Tab-separated table of C-alpha atoms and ligand atoms in Angstrom:
chain	number	residue	atom	x	y	z
A	1	UNK	CA	78.422	121.533	143.441
A	2	UNK	CA	82.116	120.776	143.693
A	3	UNK	CA	83.625	118.850	141.287
A	4	UNK	CA	86.704	116.478	142.177
A	5	UNK	CA	89.407	116.076	140.056
A	6	UNK	CA	91.027	112.676	140.476
A	7	UNK	CA	94.329	114.109	141.385
A	8	UNK	CA	93.794	115.855	143.951
A	9	UNK	CA	93.885	114.341	147.255
A	10	UNK	CA	90.497	113.579	149.271
A	11	UNK	CA	92.258	114.521	152.372
A	12	UNK	CA	92.167	118.402	150.927
A	13	UNK	CA	88.838	119.020	151.125
A	14	UNK	CA	87.665	121.966	148.507
A	15	UNK	CA	87.184	125.010	151.153
A	16	UNK	CA	83.579	125.698	149.845
A	17	UNK	CA	82.304	122.273	151.378
A	18	UNK	CA	83.997	122.787	154.899
A	19	UNK	CA	83.495	127.077	155.016
A	20	UNK	CA	80.550	129.411	154.562
A	21	UNK	CA	82.165	131.807	151.857
A	22	UNK	CA	84.555	131.033	149.238
A	23	UNK	CA	88.084	132.453	149.793
A	24	UNK	CA	88.914	134.511	147.004
A	25	UNK	CA	92.299	134.090	145.176
A	26	UNK	CA	93.581	136.424	142.834
A	27	UNK	CA	96.339	135.180	139.968
A	28	UNK	CA	98.408	137.964	138.344
A	29	UNK	CA	99.726	136.597	134.876
A	30	UNK	CA	97.501	134.326	132.862
A	31	UNK	CA	100.283	132.534	131.436
A	32	UNK	CA	100.843	128.726	131.727
A	33	UNK	CA	101.862	128.768	135.237
A	34	UNK	CA	98.949	131.523	136.016
A	35	UNK	CA	96.216	129.660	134.436
A	36	UNK	CA	97.376	126.049	136.183
A	37	UNK	CA	97.136	127.899	139.632
A	38	UNK	CA	93.825	129.196	138.547
A	39	UNK	CA	92.631	126.106	137.542
A	40	UNK	CA	93.628	124.357	141.235
A	41	UNK	CA	92.461	127.286	142.819
A	42	UNK	CA	89.050	127.112	141.569
A	43	UNK	CA	89.122	123.221	142.121
A	44	UNK	CA	89.527	123.857	145.484
A	45	UNK	CA	86.500	125.780	145.579
A	46	UNK	CA	87.925	129.710	145.598
A	47	UNK	CA	86.797	132.423	143.622
A	48	UNK	CA	89.224	132.833	140.935
A	49	UNK	CA	90.365	136.003	138.867
A	50	UNK	CA	93.097	135.770	136.679
A	51	UNK	CA	94.513	139.339	135.774
A	52	UNK	CA	96.114	139.371	132.288
A	53	UNK	CA	97.649	142.733	130.850
A	54	UNK	CA	97.782	141.633	127.324
A	55	UNK	CA	94.541	141.227	125.388
A	56	UNK	CA	94.473	137.181	125.922
A	57	UNK	CA	95.734	134.608	128.434
A	58	UNK	CA	98.114	131.924	127.513
A	59	UNK	CA	99.853	133.969	124.510
A	60	UNK	CA	103.496	132.608	125.077
A	61	UNK	CA	101.800	128.929	125.251
A	62	UNK	CA	100.552	129.922	121.411
A	63	UNK	CA	103.985	130.665	120.132
A	64	UNK	CA	105.805	127.778	121.694
A	65	UNK	CA	107.520	125.102	120.305
A	66	UNK	CA	107.150	126.435	116.771
A	67	UNK	CA	103.524	126.737	117.622
A	68	UNK	CA	103.167	123.185	118.170
A	69	UNK	CA	103.692	123.502	121.630
A	70	UNK	CA	106.005	120.861	123.678
A	71	UNK	CA	104.021	120.238	126.700
A	72	UNK	CA	106.074	117.955	128.513
A	73	UNK	CA	109.476	116.035	128.196
A	74	UNK	CA	109.027	112.398	127.899
A	75	UNK	CA	111.808	111.754	131.040
A	76	UNK	CA	113.068	114.201	133.463
A	77	UNK	CA	116.432	114.286	135.421
A	78	UNK	CA	116.322	117.140	137.365
A	79	UNK	CA	119.888	117.925	138.351
A	80	UNK	CA	120.677	117.922	134.322
A	81	UNK	CA	117.904	119.369	132.995
A	82	UNK	CA	117.206	122.252	134.873
A	83	UNK	CA	119.470	125.208	136.144
A	84	UNK	CA	119.147	127.155	139.445
A	85	UNK	CA	121.261	129.134	141.459
A	86	UNK	CA	118.970	128.080	144.251
A	87	UNK	CA	119.685	124.851	146.515
A	88	UNK	CA	119.166	121.814	144.689
A	89	UNK	CA	117.730	120.286	147.335
A	90	UNK	CA	114.879	122.727	147.153
A	91	UNK	CA	114.451	121.998	143.498
A	92	UNK	CA	114.095	118.434	144.124
A	93	UNK	CA	111.645	119.046	146.832
A	94	UNK	CA	109.061	120.963	144.447
A	95	UNK	CA	109.600	118.105	141.705
A	96	UNK	CA	108.879	115.825	144.319
A	97	UNK	CA	105.443	117.077	144.645
A	98	UNK	CA	104.349	115.880	140.904
A	99	UNK	CA	105.695	113.177	138.800
A	100	UNK	CA	106.042	113.444	135.108
A	101	UNK	CA	103.402	110.783	134.977
A	102	UNK	CA	100.591	112.552	137.290
A	103	UNK	CA	101.017	115.423	135.224
A	104	UNK	CA	100.885	113.579	131.783
A	105	UNK	CA	97.585	112.355	133.108
A	106	UNK	CA	96.425	115.616	134.330
A	107	UNK	CA	96.594	117.159	130.803
A	108	UNK	CA	95.419	114.364	128.885
A	109	UNK	CA	92.304	113.569	131.449
A	110	UNK	CA	91.367	116.889	133.030
A	111	UNK	CA	92.554	119.372	130.385
A	112	UNK	CA	91.384	117.046	127.587
A	113	UNK	CA	94.227	117.430	125.880
A	114	UNK	CA	95.470	113.982	123.665
A	115	UNK	CA	99.114	113.915	123.353
A	116	UNK	CA	101.356	112.247	121.423
A	117	UNK	CA	105.394	111.648	121.384
A	118	UNK	CA	108.160	112.663	119.518
A	119	UNK	CA	110.309	109.934	120.400
A	120	UNK	CA	113.638	111.120	118.893
A	121	UNK	CA	114.045	114.061	120.892
A	122	UNK	CA	111.728	112.587	124.069
A	123	UNK	CA	109.192	114.995	123.837
A	124	UNK	CA	105.512	115.603	124.055
A	125	UNK	CA	103.319	117.252	121.921
A	126	UNK	CA	99.372	117.765	121.670
A	127	UNK	CA	98.394	115.246	118.783
A	128	UNK	CA	96.860	118.136	117.202
A	129	UNK	CA	100.227	119.741	116.718
A	130	UNK	CA	98.531	122.812	117.883
A	131	UNK	CA	99.682	125.245	120.578
A	132	UNK	CA	96.323	126.968	120.114
A	133	UNK	CA	94.659	123.857	121.443
A	134	UNK	CA	96.737	123.511	124.482
A	135	UNK	CA	95.527	126.872	125.158
A	136	UNK	CA	91.896	126.977	124.518
A	137	UNK	CA	91.738	124.030	126.593
A	138	UNK	CA	93.505	125.234	129.694
A	139	UNK	CA	91.491	128.170	129.448
A	140	UNK	CA	88.197	126.340	128.740
A	141	UNK	CA	89.060	124.144	131.536
A	142	UNK	CA	89.562	127.334	134.022
A	143	UNK	CA	86.748	128.888	132.724
A	144	UNK	CA	84.575	126.115	133.267
A	145	UNK	CA	85.478	125.802	136.616
A	146	UNK	CA	84.203	129.721	137.458
A	147	UNK	CA	87.593	131.500	136.729
A	148	UNK	CA	87.123	134.968	135.597
A	149	UNK	CA	89.907	135.909	133.222
A	150	UNK	CA	90.479	139.528	133.000
A	151	UNK	CA	92.567	140.441	129.765
A	152	UNK	CA	94.049	144.094	129.591
A	153	UNK	CA	94.928	144.134	133.259
A	154	UNK	CA	98.071	145.045	134.090
A	155	UNK	CA	99.116	144.756	137.782
A	156	UNK	CA	101.401	147.832	139.118
A	157	UNK	CA	101.903	146.744	142.992
A	158	UNK	CA	100.561	144.908	145.706
A	159	UNK	CA	99.985	146.030	149.609
A	160	UNK	CA	98.624	144.134	152.469
A	161	UNK	CA	95.030	144.963	153.364
A	162	UNK	CA	94.559	145.950	157.371
A	163	UNK	CA	92.130	143.347	157.692
A	164	UNK	CA	93.688	140.538	156.262
A	165	UNK	CA	94.096	139.837	152.502
A	166	UNK	CA	95.696	141.669	149.918
A	167	UNK	CA	94.995	144.663	147.184
A	168	UNK	CA	96.403	144.374	143.456
A	169	UNK	CA	96.439	148.115	141.851
A	170	UNK	CA	96.158	148.272	138.425
A	171	UNK	CA	97.600	150.644	135.728
A	172	UNK	CA	94.180	151.989	134.723
A	173	UNK	CA	93.766	153.143	138.806
A	174	UNK	CA	91.558	150.623	139.745
A	175	UNK	CA	92.272	147.337	142.192
A	176	UNK	CA	90.976	144.321	143.246
A	177	UNK	CA	91.196	142.871	146.536
A	178	UNK	CA	91.447	139.344	147.627
A	179	UNK	CA	92.007	136.962	150.560
A	180	UNK	CA	95.494	135.657	148.621
A	181	UNK	CA	97.499	136.439	145.905
A	182	UNK	CA	99.146	133.976	143.305
A	183	UNK	CA	102.237	135.739	141.365
A	184	UNK	CA	103.008	134.335	137.863
A	185	UNK	CA	104.178	137.331	135.768
A	186	UNK	CA	106.717	135.235	134.016
A	187	UNK	CA	110.545	136.634	133.725
A	188	UNK	CA	111.929	139.172	130.939
A	189	UNK	CA	111.748	136.768	127.766
A	190	UNK	CA	109.929	137.626	124.964
A	191	UNK	CA	108.584	141.082	126.308
A	192	UNK	CA	106.239	141.353	123.040
A	193	UNK	CA	104.317	138.712	125.249
A	194	UNK	CA	103.672	141.046	128.138
A	195	UNK	CA	106.817	139.780	130.216
A	196	UNK	CA	109.175	142.488	131.018
A	197	UNK	CA	109.828	141.591	134.797
A	198	UNK	CA	107.071	143.684	136.478
A	199	UNK	CA	106.741	140.619	138.615
A	200	UNK	CA	109.912	140.926	139.936
A	201	UNK	CA	109.794	144.620	140.540
A	202	UNK	CA	106.301	144.085	142.500
A	203	UNK	CA	107.423	141.629	145.211
A	204	UNK	CA	111.132	143.246	145.325
A	205	UNK	CA	109.224	146.259	146.219
A	206	UNK	CA	107.817	144.388	149.077
A	207	UNK	CA	110.861	142.685	150.486
A	208	UNK	CA	111.796	139.910	147.651
A	209	UNK	CA	115.329	139.539	146.350
A	210	UNK	CA	116.429	138.394	143.419
A	211	UNK	CA	119.028	136.571	141.665
A	212	UNK	CA	120.196	138.613	138.799
A	213	UNK	CA	118.333	137.827	135.966
A	214	UNK	CA	119.812	136.907	132.307
A	215	UNK	CA	118.480	135.936	129.293
A	216	UNK	CA	118.955	131.851	128.772
A	217	UNK	CA	118.297	129.336	125.605
A	218	UNK	CA	118.385	132.395	123.442
A	219	UNK	CA	121.162	132.341	120.052
A	220	UNK	CA	124.650	133.892	120.483
A	221	UNK	CA	126.400	136.200	118.207
A	222	UNK	CA	129.719	135.664	117.025
A	223	UNK	CA	131.915	135.168	113.965
A	224	UNK	CA	131.628	132.257	111.655
A	225	UNK	CA	134.441	129.794	110.648
A	226	UNK	CA	137.267	131.895	108.513
A	227	UNK	CA	134.962	134.912	109.114
A	228	UNK	CA	132.553	133.408	106.314
A	229	UNK	CA	129.012	133.953	105.775
A	230	UNK	CA	127.527	130.563	106.755
A	231	UNK	CA	123.954	132.063	107.633
A	232	UNK	CA	121.057	129.163	107.210
A	233	UNK	CA	123.366	126.102	106.903
A	234	UNK	CA	122.169	123.305	110.137
A	235	UNK	CA	124.160	120.582	110.386
A	236	UNK	CA	122.137	117.738	112.909
A	237	UNK	CA	125.037	115.916	114.497
A	238	UNK	CA	127.149	118.664	116.244
A	239	UNK	CA	128.464	117.388	119.592
A	240	UNK	CA	128.669	121.034	121.585
A	241	UNK	CA	130.441	121.314	124.510
A	242	UNK	CA	131.217	124.274	126.934
A	243	UNK	CA	133.926	124.277	129.764
A	244	UNK	CA	134.508	126.996	132.227
A	245	UNK	CA	136.908	129.848	131.851
A	246	UNK	CA	139.184	128.484	134.439
A	247	UNK	CA	139.338	125.351	133.401
A	248	UNK	CA	140.223	125.620	129.593
A	249	UNK	CA	142.810	128.255	131.008
A	250	UNK	CA	144.296	125.358	132.471
A	251	UNK	CA	144.048	123.401	128.957
A	252	UNK	CA	141.148	121.306	129.866
A	253	UNK	CA	138.522	121.437	126.933
A	254	UNK	CA	135.804	119.097	127.795
A	255	UNK	CA	132.878	120.573	129.767
A	256	UNK	CA	129.500	120.128	130.127
A	257	UNK	CA	127.828	118.735	127.121
A	258	UNK	CA	124.835	119.582	124.966
A	259	UNK	CA	122.013	117.422	125.403
A	260	UNK	CA	120.850	118.269	121.609
A	261	UNK	CA	122.522	118.005	118.278
A	262	UNK	CA	121.054	120.170	116.043
A	263	UNK	CA	122.998	123.504	115.092
A	264	UNK	CA	122.186	126.452	112.874
A	265	UNK	CA	124.612	129.198	111.912
A	266	UNK	CA	122.465	132.253	111.538
A	267	UNK	CA	123.079	135.982	109.984
A	268	UNK	CA	124.805	137.002	113.691
A	269	UNK	CA	126.040	133.943	114.832
A	270	UNK	CA	124.797	130.716	116.482
A	271	UNK	CA	121.625	129.064	117.209
A	272	UNK	CA	119.639	125.482	117.238
A	273	UNK	CA	118.832	123.576	119.981
A	274	UNK	CA	122.506	122.497	120.713
A	275	UNK	CA	123.515	126.063	121.268
A	276	UNK	CA	120.689	127.348	123.064
A	277	UNK	CA	120.978	124.472	125.436
A	278	UNK	CA	124.410	125.951	126.563
A	279	UNK	CA	123.660	129.764	125.750
A	280	UNK	CA	122.976	130.480	129.653
A	281	UNK	CA	126.600	129.507	130.237
A	282	UNK	CA	127.725	132.519	128.103
A	283	UNK	CA	124.817	134.713	128.543
A	284	UNK	CA	125.403	134.696	132.533
A	285	UNK	CA	128.850	135.229	131.904
A	286	UNK	CA	128.212	137.953	129.552
A	287	UNK	CA	126.018	139.892	131.895
A	288	UNK	CA	127.714	139.117	134.859
A	289	UNK	CA	130.980	140.407	133.239
A	290	UNK	CA	132.720	137.167	134.814
A	291	UNK	CA	135.302	135.053	132.813
A	292	UNK	CA	133.736	133.644	129.670
A	293	UNK	CA	133.166	129.691	129.139
A	294	UNK	CA	135.069	128.224	125.737
A	295	UNK	CA	132.559	126.798	123.630
A	296	UNK	CA	133.718	123.973	121.051
A	297	UNK	CA	132.144	122.313	118.365
A	298	UNK	CA	132.444	118.940	117.237
A	299	UNK	CA	130.774	119.296	113.834
A	300	UNK	CA	129.900	115.998	112.894
A	301	UNK	CA	130.096	114.321	115.997
A	302	UNK	CA	133.078	111.759	114.814
A	303	UNK	CA	136.381	111.561	116.984
A	304	UNK	CA	139.730	112.862	116.195
A	305	UNK	CA	141.178	109.115	115.453
A	306	UNK	CA	138.203	108.900	112.920
A	307	UNK	CA	138.961	111.906	110.947
A	308	UNK	CA	142.955	110.595	111.363
A	309	UNK	CA	142.125	107.497	109.907
A	310	UNK	CA	140.234	108.897	106.853
A	311	UNK	CA	142.674	111.564	106.079
A	312	UNK	CA	145.394	108.473	106.395
A	313	UNK	CA	143.011	106.388	103.965
A	314	UNK	CA	143.031	109.460	101.471
A	315	UNK	CA	143.267	108.971	98.372
A	316	UNK	CA	145.905	111.405	99.315
A	317	UNK	CA	145.675	112.983	95.638
A	318	UNK	CA	142.198	114.668	96.513
A	319	UNK	CA	142.086	118.060	97.668
A	320	UNK	CA	141.591	118.500	101.525
A	321	UNK	CA	138.064	120.421	101.118
A	322	UNK	CA	136.751	117.300	98.921
A	323	UNK	CA	137.773	114.477	101.336
A	324	UNK	CA	135.866	116.491	103.900
A	325	UNK	CA	133.205	116.760	101.724
A	326	UNK	CA	133.330	113.207	101.076
A	327	UNK	CA	132.595	112.580	104.706
A	328	UNK	CA	129.958	114.676	105.339
A	329	UNK	CA	130.922	118.127	106.318
A	330	UNK	CA	129.148	120.357	104.320
A	331	UNK	CA	131.003	122.398	101.460
A	332	UNK	CA	130.682	125.893	102.841
A	333	UNK	CA	131.945	124.344	105.982
A	334	UNK	CA	134.882	122.407	104.493
A	335	UNK	CA	135.951	125.515	102.502
A	336	UNK	CA	135.967	127.929	106.043
A	337	UNK	CA	137.488	125.041	108.048
A	338	UNK	CA	139.967	124.783	105.595
A	339	UNK	CA	140.603	128.519	105.002
A	340	UNK	CA	140.995	129.013	108.856
A	341	UNK	CA	143.359	125.878	108.801
A	342	UNK	CA	145.331	127.130	105.797
A	343	UNK	CA	144.814	123.880	103.694
A	344	UNK	CA	142.313	124.924	101.021
A	345	UNK	CA	144.891	124.375	98.412
A	346	UNK	CA	146.559	121.124	100.075
A	347	UNK	CA	146.244	117.601	98.567
A	348	UNK	CA	145.851	115.660	101.329
A	349	UNK	CA	149.216	113.842	100.748
A	350	UNK	CA	150.626	117.023	101.159
A	351	UNK	CA	149.679	118.130	104.582
A	352	UNK	CA	152.188	118.690	107.599
A	353	UNK	CA	152.255	117.221	110.950
A	354	UNK	CA	150.838	120.969	112.120
A	355	UNK	CA	148.259	121.768	109.464
A	356	UNK	CA	147.071	118.045	110.025
A	357	UNK	CA	146.649	118.971	113.770
A	358	UNK	CA	145.059	122.122	113.071
A	359	UNK	CA	142.469	120.685	110.789
A	360	UNK	CA	141.728	117.941	113.268
A	361	UNK	CA	141.423	120.240	116.121
A	362	UNK	CA	139.057	122.376	113.755
A	363	UNK	CA	136.711	119.358	112.771
A	364	UNK	CA	136.427	117.787	116.142
A	365	UNK	CA	137.038	120.739	118.641
A	366	UNK	CA	136.430	123.769	117.129
A	367	UNK	CA	136.355	126.888	119.244
A	368	UNK	CA	133.396	129.204	118.534
A	369	UNK	CA	134.087	132.617	118.470
A	370	UNK	CA	131.390	134.421	120.046
A	371	UNK	CA	131.034	138.159	121.056
A	372	UNK	CA	127.189	138.455	122.155
A	373	UNK	CA	123.902	137.188	122.541
A	374	UNK	CA	120.205	137.741	120.985
A	375	UNK	CA	119.084	138.840	124.573
A	376	UNK	CA	115.583	138.894	125.978
A	377	UNK	CA	113.793	139.665	122.818
A	378	UNK	CA	114.647	136.087	121.493
A	379	UNK	CA	115.414	134.216	124.963
A	380	UNK	CA	112.701	131.355	125.171
A	381	UNK	CA	112.963	132.036	129.289
A	382	UNK	CA	114.812	133.839	131.671
A	383	UNK	CA	117.846	132.859	134.027
A	384	UNK	CA	117.945	134.286	137.595
A	385	UNK	CA	114.897	135.429	139.548
A	386	UNK	CA	113.302	134.982	143.163
A	387	UNK	CA	115.406	132.517	145.065
A	388	UNK	CA	113.620	129.270	145.868
A	389	UNK	CA	115.269	129.910	149.562
A	390	UNK	CA	112.168	132.955	150.026
A	391	UNK	CA	109.464	130.165	148.964
A	392	UNK	CA	108.145	127.280	150.880
A	393	UNK	CA	108.921	124.280	148.550
A	394	UNK	CA	105.997	122.586	149.274
A	395	UNK	CA	103.355	125.412	149.125
A	396	UNK	CA	105.349	127.795	146.985
A	397	UNK	CA	104.181	130.611	149.742
A	398	UNK	CA	106.491	133.586	149.898
A	399	UNK	CA	108.500	133.289	153.132
A	400	UNK	CA	108.451	137.072	152.972
A	401	UNK	CA	105.224	137.790	151.895
A	402	UNK	CA	102.675	135.330	153.618
A	403	UNK	CA	99.370	134.831	151.484
A	404	UNK	CA	101.131	135.367	148.324
A	405	UNK	CA	102.311	132.313	146.546
A	406	UNK	CA	104.892	132.511	143.375
A	407	UNK	CA	105.192	129.992	140.332
A	408	UNK	CA	106.407	129.332	136.966
A	409	UNK	CA	109.218	131.460	135.556
A	410	UNK	CA	109.502	134.623	138.037
A	411	UNK	CA	111.566	132.000	140.177
A	412	UNK	CA	114.879	131.564	140.061
A	413	UNK	CA	114.895	127.973	137.769
A	414	UNK	CA	114.197	127.380	134.105
A	415	UNK	CA	114.896	124.180	131.897
A	416	UNK	CA	116.729	122.840	129.023
A	417	UNK	CA	114.599	122.978	125.807
A	418	UNK	CA	112.407	119.479	125.491
A	419	UNK	CA	109.053	120.808	127.479
A	420	UNK	CA	111.210	121.086	130.864
A	421	UNK	CA	109.905	124.600	131.026
A	422	UNK	CA	106.341	123.888	130.968
A	423	UNK	CA	106.559	121.034	133.439
A	424	UNK	CA	107.997	123.553	135.625
A	425	UNK	CA	105.288	125.986	135.288
A	426	UNK	CA	102.519	123.307	135.307
A	427	UNK	CA	104.013	121.919	138.531
A	428	UNK	CA	104.513	124.988	140.161
A	429	UNK	CA	101.683	126.771	139.059
A	430	UNK	CA	99.591	123.515	140.773
A	431	UNK	CA	101.375	123.890	144.370
A	432	UNK	CA	100.876	127.445	144.163
A	433	UNK	CA	96.987	127.328	143.263
A	434	UNK	CA	96.329	124.372	145.519
A	435	UNK	CA	97.930	126.180	148.505
A	436	UNK	CA	96.960	130.012	147.701
A	437	UNK	CA	93.202	128.379	148.753
A	438	UNK	CA	94.603	125.892	151.606
A	439	UNK	CA	96.704	129.225	153.358
A	440	UNK	CA	93.500	131.167	153.607
A	441	UNK	CA	91.903	127.877	155.373
A	442	UNK	CA	94.749	127.689	157.831
B	1	FAD	C1	109.280	131.310	121.510
B	1	FAD	C2	109.197	130.323	122.763
B	1	FAD	C3	109.125	129.104	122.373
B	1	FAD	C4	108.877	128.167	123.650
B	1	FAD	N1	108.866	126.828	123.477
B	1	FAD	C5	108.699	126.504	124.574
B	1	FAD	C6	107.898	124.762	124.304
B	1	FAD	O1	108.035	124.361	123.390
B	1	FAD	N2	108.116	124.093	125.550
B	1	FAD	C7	108.510	124.394	126.862
B	1	FAD	O2	108.511	123.961	127.712
B	1	FAD	N3	108.765	125.929	127.114
B	1	FAD	C8	108.771	126.492	126.094
B	1	FAD	N4	108.831	127.837	126.091
B	1	FAD	C9	108.958	128.450	127.601
B	1	FAD	C10	107.450	128.321	127.861
B	1	FAD	O3	106.831	129.275	127.365
B	1	FAD	C11	107.580	129.606	129.797
B	1	FAD	O4	108.765	129.139	130.260
B	1	FAD	C12	106.715	129.450	130.184
B	1	FAD	O5	105.347	129.946	129.403
B	1	FAD	C13	106.282	130.714	131.392
B	1	FAD	O6	105.137	130.199	132.074
B	1	FAD	P1	104.596	131.355	133.101
B	1	FAD	O7	103.329	131.004	133.047
B	1	FAD	O8	105.594	131.194	133.941
B	1	FAD	O9	105.056	132.803	132.466
B	1	FAD	P2	104.571	133.278	130.630
B	1	FAD	O10	104.143	132.547	130.065
B	1	FAD	O11	105.586	134.151	130.321
B	1	FAD	O12	103.309	134.241	131.617
B	1	FAD	C14	103.215	135.289	132.372
B	1	FAD	C15	102.022	136.030	132.033
B	1	FAD	O13	102.151	137.262	132.470
B	1	FAD	C16	101.545	138.587	132.372
B	1	FAD	N5	102.146	139.248	133.166
B	1	FAD	C17	103.136	139.874	133.184
B	1	FAD	N6	103.110	141.065	134.144
B	1	FAD	C18	101.991	141.170	134.331
B	1	FAD	C19	101.209	142.266	135.024
B	1	FAD	N7	102.095	143.273	135.678
B	1	FAD	N8	100.026	142.376	135.461
B	1	FAD	C20	99.461	141.410	134.412
B	1	FAD	N9	100.131	140.320	134.394
B	1	FAD	C21	101.136	140.222	133.714
B	1	FAD	C22	102.147	138.452	130.959
B	1	FAD	O14	101.420	138.986	130.109
B	1	FAD	C23	101.867	137.005	130.790
B	1	FAD	O15	100.983	136.521	130.124
B	1	FAD	C24	109.100	128.894	124.998
B	1	FAD	C25	109.490	129.967	125.103
B	1	FAD	C26	109.018	131.037	124.044
B	1	FAD	C27	109.479	132.400	124.212
């Protein structure tokens, strides 16, 4: 019996109700996008096999969101929340295929996941706060619809079969054939989770191009203010901005603003949502050898005028570091900023004009000194990938390899922190899975 899921358009009848033999679909990669593709392909009546190279499907889901898995954002502005070097209209076309609301209903009603909101950061999490529940329910939804998940199955190559269809060759010398293929092998981030760019190489060998890749949403390396060691210090209201090198050279310090405000000093530099949010501008420039952007921090998010007024209000007999502490700057940071501005031993009333200006600058527009990043080992996602111009955005079918569909992080798109990357995985996985079946039909 074929079971309909409410969100499937009834015009698209499952293949098995209109044809004699069910089409076969192989999904390479059993992550969020691959499992979603498997679910929707099976829903259309296909015989679906997932080939996953690690010992279990959805490993990255398990470690996501601090093991809580931020499954979706509560609102989306495609232009603001996603990064691609492909055409913005192609990106918008993909998002037009499934609204956030419909995707949320799918997770709740079809995958059986009760969701809870984290209003402050506009995120959805499973009500259980368990990423394992997300992974297990997704896998169960697939297997209950007949999806076969083969683990320790590392795909090394794809080849077109003479009579039609595709062959997946595995590292152990075996192979699996299918009418159509979905490539959902992810990017290069967190290679210990099974993702090392093999998918890029496989489709690259068959004619796809690649927007040069770089680690994104990754911590930065750099020197702390005054060369001090501030590791472990967190701030929660930082206003972090990134301005392009050319604009910074012209003295224009304002640029793109981090959407999050939490900031963490690490042993080797900086992290926290605000840093991760803007890190791609830095990593991309570092990887490509292009001019570096300027990152500047307003540590408490208060304006220069606010600080000016605080300094004026004094008391003038107070030491500068203690006045900063009184207004909320953590002690270690206050001491480092004052040391760097050369005012550690000054009383507020003794500040010279230039010292006062330097202090105001370091409180509200502190230029973060960076010289590297933590790479793919700590990057939540990969920037760059297969350009959207090489897929049909209404089906995710490759324009280079008919019968092959691409979804998830392998493509030249990633989102900022906040559930946007899983939204991308669910969204593109659904399109790829549904259309992998329909492309056989057609
Ligand atoms: C630490 C961390 C926390 C995160 N937290 C969040 C979060 O809370 N919210 C959010 O939205 N996003 C989060 N992300 C990002 C999110 O996990 C990814 O965007 C998402 O998992 C991408 O899904 P995918 O299916 O495209 O790729 P992946 O999840 O990477 O899955 C790809 C799969 O393909 C398999 N594979 C690769 N090559 C082969 C091959 N040759 N043969 C067979 N199998 C292969 C891999 O083993 C892997 O299982 C986080 C990422 C990390 C690293």
